[in-house]
């Protein structure tokens, strides 16, 4: 404290000399940063830092702040798997050839797409580029694309890259020879195999298998009343295959659900049941003895079909993507029916029909935002 008081007296004496003689303070008392009283630096555990070191430290912190807060600069080119795209604004001052008329760009950032290379597209590029829809696309694909645009206007384009890409490339998917070829909608970049393990939907599988006795009992009660379209049954495909639907293309069949109340409540307890769009169905499927269903593809790869075996004669077989499997009573199979699949019942009349309870579940690699958009795009027709 005494040291600080002595320094203050020296400063006051210097000021008095200036008032009387008009001379500069620096001529009488040289000024030094060491005279600035600074507290000791606890972090360094040493004597107080000089003012110069404090200044350098503050400048360094300011520099780090500026570097961290400045947004990354764009080089003007956005590279993606589908090609190269460049950002351009209406205020661009690049030279323009007066012989060619160039339309005035909008104030928003636009994308100028370059020729795309087939098979190397990034699923984010179509959404960013707002590229025109392919002219060779079918009318159904154009209808679905308009529904996607309407959804994006109401909600957001966020997370819609794969759906956008899938709709643009649907015509190309339908024309290619492949063991997996969904005819309505193919979602790209979704890992798929013909048969999925139980862990993909463990909760829903355990719920269905635990409800096997009551589901079987309700089916037998419905089956004993007879198979008739007036009683809620419908014929699917070739002769010998009939369905008692609880949900048909996303629409609840109220009369059939009332006939199977416990089975209906079990459906509602499933976490991934597709109940809000036309891609989802649930019901009892019967296949009579001697019936064979030829190779077919499902409508989409965004779902998995869960088959709970109710009555499964030994001569029944399911082949998906070239892999054969057999049903087992009281157990579930997870099937991706977008692969080429065949079903056969080679038993006799004494074996009775093959009966399964089929439920459509979401593919585990379809994100929540994509599920919401697909519910909107494939909304059931009432």
Coordinates of C-alpha atoms in Angstrom, one line a residue:
X1 CA 0.0 0.0 0.0
X2 CA 2.8 2.4 0.8
X3 CA 4.4 1.7 -2.6
X4 CA 1.1 2.7 -4.3
X5 CA 0.9 5.9 -2.2
X6 CA 4.5 6.9 -3.2
X7 CA 3.7 6.4 -6.8
X8 CA 0.6 8.6 -6.5
X9 CA 2.7 11.4 -4.9
X10 CA 5.2 11.3 -7.8
X11 CA 2.3 11.7 -10.3
X12 CA 0.8 14.7 -8.5
X13 CA 4.2 16.4 -8.3
X14 CA 4.7 16.0 -12.0
X15 CA 1.3 17.6 -12.7
X16 CA 2.3 20.6 -10.5
X17 CA 5.4 21.2 -12.5
X18 CA 3.4 21.1 -15.8
X19 CA 1.1 23.8 -14.5
X20 CA 3.9 26.1 -13.5
X21 CA 6.5 25.6 -16.3
X22 CA 4.3 24.3 -19.1
X23 CA 6.8 21.6 -19.8
X24 CA 5.6 18.1 -20.8
X25 CA 5.2 15.4 -18.2
X26 CA 7.3 13.0 -20.1
X27 CA 10.3 15.4 -19.8
X28 CA 9.9 15.4 -16.0
X29 CA 8.6 11.9 -15.3
X30 CA 8.9 9.1 -17.8
X31 CA 5.7 7.1 -18.1
X32 CA 5.9 3.3 -18.0
X33 CA 3.3 0.6 -18.1
X34 CA 4.9 -0.9 -15.1
X35 CA 3.5 1.9 -13.0
X36 CA -0.1 0.6 -13.6
X37 CA -1.1 -1.2 -10.4
X38 CA -2.1 -4.8 -11.4
X39 CA -3.2 -7.6 -9.1
X40 CA -1.2 -10.8 -9.1
X41 CA -2.1 -13.4 -11.7
X42 CA -3.4 -16.4 -9.6
X43 CA -3.5 -18.7 -12.6
X44 CA 0.3 -18.3 -13.3
X45 CA 1.2 -18.1 -9.6
X46 CA 3.7 -15.5 -10.1
X47 CA 4.2 -11.7 -10.0
X48 CA 1.6 -9.4 -11.8
X49 CA 1.7 -9.4 -15.5
X50 CA 2.7 -6.3 -17.3
X51 CA 0.2 -4.2 -19.2
X52 CA 1.7 -5.3 -22.5
X53 CA 1.1 -9.0 -21.7
X54 CA -2.5 -8.2 -20.8
X55 CA -2.9 -6.4 -24.0
X56 CA -1.6 -9.3 -26.1
X57 CA -3.8 -11.7 -24.2
X58 CA -6.9 -9.6 -24.8
X59 CA -6.0 -9.3 -28.5
X60 CA -5.6 -13.1 -28.8
X61 CA -9.0 -13.7 -27.2
X62 CA -10.6 -11.2 -29.5
X63 CA -9.1 -13.0 -32.5
X64 CA -10.3 -16.4 -31.3
X65 CA -13.8 -15.0 -30.9
X66 CA -13.8 -13.5 -34.4
X67 CA -12.5 -16.7 -36.0
X68 CA -15.1 -18.8 -34.2
X69 CA -18.1 -16.5 -34.9
X70 CA -17.4 -15.9 -38.6
X71 CA -19.5 -18.2 -40.8
X72 CA -17.6 -20.5 -43.2
X73 CA -17.1 -19.0 -46.6
X74 CA -18.4 -20.8 -49.7
X75 CA -16.2 -21.1 -52.6
X76 CA -19.1 -20.7 -54.9
X77 CA -19.4 -24.3 -55.9
X78 CA -21.5 -27.0 -54.1
X79 CA -20.3 -30.4 -55.0
X80 CA -22.5 -33.4 -54.5
X81 CA -22.9 -37.0 -55.8
X82 CA -25.3 -35.8 -58.5
X83 CA -23.0 -33.3 -60.1
X84 CA -21.8 -29.7 -59.4
X85 CA -24.0 -26.9 -58.5
X86 CA -23.2 -23.2 -58.0
X87 CA -24.9 -20.5 -55.9
X88 CA -25.8 -17.3 -57.7
X89 CA -27.6 -14.1 -56.6
X90 CA -29.3 -11.5 -58.6
X91 CA -26.7 -9.0 -57.4
X92 CA -23.9 -10.9 -59.2
X93 CA -21.6 -8.6 -61.2
X94 CA -20.1 -11.2 -63.5
X95 CA -19.9 -10.0 -67.1
X96 CA -22.8 -11.0 -69.4
X97 CA -22.7 -11.3 -73.1
X98 CA -25.2 -8.7 -74.4
X99 CA -26.0 -10.9 -77.4
X100 CA -27.8 -13.4 -75.2
X101 CA -30.7 -12.4 -73.0
X102 CA -30.5 -13.8 -69.5
X103 CA -33.6 -13.9 -67.4
X104 CA -33.4 -11.9 -64.2
X105 CA -32.6 -14.1 -61.2
X106 CA -34.8 -14.0 -58.1
X107 CA -33.6 -12.5 -54.8
X108 CA -33.4 -15.9 -53.2
X109 CA -30.5 -18.2 -53.7
X110 CA -31.0 -20.4 -56.7
X111 CA -29.1 -23.4 -57.9
X112 CA -27.8 -23.9 -61.4
X113 CA -27.6 -27.7 -61.9
X114 CA -25.0 -29.3 -64.1
X115 CA -25.6 -32.4 -66.1
X116 CA -26.1 -35.3 -63.7
X117 CA -24.3 -38.6 -63.8
X118 CA -26.5 -41.6 -63.5
X119 CA -26.0 -43.7 -60.4
X120 CA -24.0 -41.1 -58.5
X121 CA -26.7 -38.8 -57.1
X122 CA -26.7 -37.6 -53.5
X123 CA -30.1 -37.8 -52.0
X124 CA -29.9 -34.2 -50.7
X125 CA -29.2 -32.7 -54.2
X126 CA -32.8 -32.8 -55.6
X127 CA -34.2 -30.9 -52.7
X128 CA -31.5 -28.2 -52.9
X129 CA -31.6 -27.9 -56.7
X130 CA -35.4 -27.8 -57.2
X131 CA -34.7 -29.7 -60.4
X132 CA -37.6 -30.2 -62.8
X133 CA -39.5 -33.5 -62.5
X134 CA -38.6 -36.0 -65.2
X135 CA -40.8 -35.7 -68.2
X136 CA -40.9 -39.5 -68.7
X137 CA -42.4 -40.0 -65.2
X138 CA -45.7 -41.7 -65.0
X139 CA -48.9 -39.9 -64.1
X140 CA -49.0 -41.7 -60.7
X141 CA -45.5 -40.5 -59.9
X142 CA -46.4 -36.9 -60.9
X143 CA -49.4 -37.1 -58.6
X144 CA -47.2 -38.2 -55.7
X145 CA -44.7 -35.5 -56.4
X146 CA -47.4 -32.8 -56.3
X147 CA -48.5 -34.2 -52.9
X148 CA -44.9 -34.0 -51.7
X149 CA -44.7 -30.3 -52.8
X150 CA -47.9 -29.6 -51.0
X151 CA -46.6 -31.3 -47.8
X152 CA -43.3 -29.2 -48.0
X153 CA -45.3 -26.0 -48.4
X154 CA -47.3 -26.8 -45.3
X155 CA -44.5 -28.1 -43.2
X156 CA -40.9 -28.2 -44.4
X157 CA -38.5 -29.7 -46.9
X158 CA -36.3 -30.8 -44.1
X159 CA -35.6 -34.6 -44.2
X160 CA -37.4 -35.0 -47.6
X161 CA -34.3 -35.6 -49.7
X162 CA -34.7 -39.4 -50.0
X163 CA -38.4 -39.2 -50.8
X164 CA -37.7 -36.5 -53.5
X165 CA -35.0 -38.6 -55.0
X166 CA -37.2 -41.7 -54.9
X167 CA -40.1 -40.1 -56.7
X168 CA -37.8 -38.7 -59.4
X169 CA -36.2 -42.1 -60.1
X170 CA -39.3 -44.3 -59.8
X171 CA -39.6 -44.7 -63.6
X172 CA -36.0 -45.8 -63.8
X173 CA -36.5 -48.3 -61.0
X174 CA -39.5 -49.9 -62.8
X175 CA -37.6 -50.4 -66.0
X176 CA -34.5 -52.0 -64.5
X177 CA -34.3 -55.8 -64.0
X178 CA -33.8 -56.4 -60.3
X179 CA -34.7 -58.9 -57.6
X180 CA -36.0 -55.9 -55.6
X181 CA -38.4 -53.7 -57.6
X182 CA -41.3 -52.1 -55.7
X183 CA -43.8 -50.9 -58.3
X184 CA -45.3 -47.9 -56.5
X185 CA -42.5 -46.2 -54.5
X186 CA -38.9 -47.0 -53.9
X187 CA -37.1 -45.1 -51.1
X188 CA -33.3 -45.0 -51.9
X189 CA -30.5 -45.6 -49.5
X190 CA -32.5 -48.0 -47.4
X191 CA -30.7 -51.2 -46.4
X192 CA -32.8 -54.2 -47.2
X193 CA -32.7 -57.9 -47.0
X194 CA -35.5 -60.5 -47.8
X195 CA -36.0 -61.6 -44.2
X196 CA -35.3 -59.3 -41.2
X197 CA -34.2 -60.4 -37.7
X198 CA -36.6 -60.2 -34.8
X199 CA -34.6 -57.4 -33.3
X200 CA -35.8 -55.0 -36.0
X201 CA -39.2 -54.9 -34.3
X202 CA -38.8 -56.8 -31.1
X203 CA -41.5 -55.0 -29.2
X204 CA -44.2 -55.5 -31.8
X205 CA -43.2 -59.1 -32.4
X206 CA -43.4 -59.9 -28.7
X207 CA -46.8 -58.3 -28.5
X208 CA -48.2 -60.3 -31.4
X209 CA -46.7 -63.6 -30.3
X210 CA -48.0 -63.1 -26.7
X211 CA -51.5 -62.5 -28.2
X212 CA -51.4 -65.6 -30.4
X213 CA -54.0 -67.6 -28.5
X214 CA -56.7 -64.9 -28.6
X215 CA -55.9 -64.0 -32.2
X216 CA -56.3 -67.6 -33.2
X217 CA -59.5 -68.0 -31.3
X218 CA -61.1 -64.9 -32.9
X219 CA -60.0 -66.1 -36.3
X220 CA -61.6 -69.5 -35.8
X221 CA -64.9 -67.9 -34.7
X222 CA -64.9 -65.8 -37.9
X223 CA -63.9 -68.7 -40.1
X224 CA -66.7 -70.9 -38.8
X225 CA -69.3 -68.4 -39.9
X226 CA -68.2 -69.1 -43.5
X227 CA -66.2 -67.4 -46.2
X228 CA -68.4 -64.9 -48.0
X229 CA -67.9 -61.4 -49.3
X230 CA -71.1 -60.4 -47.4
X231 CA -69.4 -61.4 -44.2
X232 CA -66.3 -59.2 -44.7
X233 CA -64.1 -61.6 -46.7
X234 CA -62.5 -60.6 -50.0
X235 CA -60.6 -62.6 -52.7
X236 CA -57.1 -61.6 -53.5
X237 CA -55.2 -62.7 -56.6
X238 CA -55.7 -66.2 -57.9
X239 CA -58.3 -68.6 -56.7
X240 CA -57.6 -70.1 -53.3
X241 CA -56.4 -66.9 -51.5
X242 CA -58.9 -65.0 -49.4
X243 CA -58.5 -62.2 -46.9
X244 CA -60.4 -61.0 -43.9
X245 CA -59.1 -57.5 -43.5
X246 CA -59.1 -55.4 -40.4
X247 CA -57.3 -52.6 -42.1
X248 CA -57.4 -52.3 -45.9
X249 CA -55.0 -49.8 -47.5
X250 CA -54.9 -47.6 -44.4
X251 CA -58.7 -47.7 -43.8
X252 CA -60.2 -49.5 -40.8
X253 CA -62.8 -52.0 -41.7
X254 CA -65.1 -51.3 -38.8
X255 CA -67.4 -54.4 -39.1
X256 CA -64.5 -56.8 -39.2
X257 CA -62.8 -55.0 -36.3
X258 CA -65.9 -55.4 -34.2
X259 CA -65.9 -59.1 -35.0
X260 CA -62.3 -59.4 -33.6
X261 CA -62.1 -56.8 -30.8
X262 CA -59.0 -58.3 -29.0
X263 CA -57.1 -58.5 -32.3
X264 CA -58.0 -54.9 -33.1
X265 CA -56.8 -53.7 -29.7
X266 CA -53.6 -55.7 -30.3
X267 CA -53.1 -53.8 -33.5
X268 CA -53.5 -50.4 -31.8
X269 CA -50.8 -51.4 -29.2
X270 CA -48.2 -51.9 -31.9
X271 CA -45.6 -49.1 -32.2
X272 CA -44.8 -49.3 -35.9
X273 CA -48.1 -50.4 -37.4
X274 CA -48.8 -48.5 -40.6
X275 CA -52.4 -47.4 -40.0
X276 CA -52.5 -43.9 -41.6
X277 CA -51.7 -44.4 -45.3
X278 CA -52.6 -46.7 -48.1
X279 CA -49.3 -48.7 -47.8
X280 CA -50.5 -50.4 -44.6
X281 CA -52.9 -53.3 -44.2
X282 CA -53.6 -56.0 -41.6
X283 CA -55.8 -59.0 -41.6
X284 CA -56.1 -62.8 -41.8
X285 CA -54.8 -64.3 -45.1
X286 CA -55.8 -67.8 -46.2
X287 CA -54.2 -69.9 -48.9
X288 CA -56.0 -73.1 -49.9
X289 CA -54.3 -76.4 -50.7
X290 CA -52.7 -76.7 -54.1
X291 CA -52.5 -72.9 -54.5
X292 CA -49.3 -71.3 -55.8
X293 CA -48.7 -67.6 -56.1
X294 CA -46.2 -66.7 -58.8
X295 CA -43.4 -64.1 -58.6
X296 CA -44.6 -60.7 -57.5
X297 CA -43.2 -57.5 -56.0
X298 CA -44.7 -55.4 -53.2
X299 CA -45.6 -51.8 -53.7
X300 CA -42.8 -50.2 -51.6
X301 CA -39.7 -50.9 -49.6
X302 CA -40.7 -48.6 -46.8
X303 CA -42.5 -51.3 -45.0
X304 CA -42.0 -54.8 -43.6
X305 CA -44.7 -57.4 -43.5
X306 CA -45.0 -59.3 -40.3
X307 CA -46.5 -62.8 -40.6
X308 CA -47.8 -64.4 -37.5
X309 CA -48.4 -68.1 -38.2
X310 CA -51.8 -69.4 -37.1
X311 CA -52.2 -72.6 -39.1
X312 CA -49.1 -73.6 -41.1
X313 CA -49.2 -77.0 -42.8
X314 CA -45.7 -78.5 -43.4
X315 CA -46.0 -78.3 -47.2
X316 CA -46.3 -74.5 -47.3
X317 CA -43.3 -72.4 -48.3
X318 CA -42.4 -68.8 -48.8
X319 CA -39.5 -67.8 -51.0
X320 CA -38.3 -64.1 -50.9
X321 CA -35.4 -62.9 -52.9
X322 CA -34.4 -66.5 -53.6
X323 CA -34.3 -67.4 -49.9
X324 CA -36.9 -70.0 -48.7
X325 CA -38.6 -69.9 -45.4
X326 CA -41.5 -71.7 -43.7
X327 CA -44.0 -70.4 -41.2
X328 CA -44.3 -71.6 -37.7
X329 CA -47.5 -71.4 -35.6
X330 CA -47.3 -68.8 -32.9
X331 CA -44.1 -67.2 -34.3
X332 CA -43.5 -64.2 -36.6
X333 CA -41.6 -63.7 -39.8
X334 CA -40.4 -60.2 -40.9
X335 CA -40.5 -60.1 -44.7
X336 CA -39.6 -57.3 -47.1
X337 CA -42.1 -58.1 -49.9
X338 CA -40.5 -55.5 -52.2
X339 CA -38.3 -58.4 -53.2
X340 CA -39.5 -60.9 -55.7
X341 CA -41.5 -63.5 -53.7
X342 CA -43.5 -66.6 -54.3
X343 CA -45.9 -68.6 -52.0
X344 CA -46.9 -72.2 -52.4
X345 CA -49.2 -74.6 -50.6
X346 CA -48.4 -78.1 -51.8
X347 CA -50.5 -80.0 -49.2
X348 CA -53.7 -81.9 -49.7
X349 CA -57.3 -81.1 -48.7
X350 CA -56.9 -82.8 -45.4
X351 CA -54.1 -80.4 -44.4
X352 CA -56.5 -77.4 -44.6
X353 CA -55.6 -73.8 -45.5
X354 CA -52.5 -72.0 -44.5
X355 CA -53.6 -69.1 -42.2
X356 CA -51.4 -66.2 -41.2
X357 CA -52.2 -62.9 -39.5
X358 CA -50.4 -60.3 -41.6
X359 CA -49.5 -56.8 -40.3
X360 CA -47.6 -54.1 -42.2
X361 CA -44.9 -52.3 -40.1
X362 CA -42.6 -49.4 -40.9
X363 CA -39.1 -50.3 -42.2
X364 CA -36.8 -49.5 -39.2
X365 CA -34.6 -47.3 -41.4
X366 CA -37.4 -44.9 -42.4
X367 CA -37.0 -41.7 -40.3
X368 CA -39.9 -40.2 -38.3
X369 CA -40.1 -37.1 -40.6
X370 CA -40.2 -39.4 -43.6
X371 CA -43.0 -41.5 -42.1
X372 CA -45.0 -38.3 -41.5
X373 CA -44.5 -37.2 -45.1
X374 CA -45.5 -40.6 -46.5
X375 CA -48.6 -40.6 -44.4
X376 CA -49.5 -37.3 -46.1
X377 CA -48.5 -38.4 -49.6
X378 CA -50.2 -41.8 -49.5
X379 CA -53.2 -40.7 -47.5
X380 CA -56.0 -43.3 -47.9
X381 CA -58.9 -42.5 -50.2
X382 CA -62.0 -42.5 -48.2

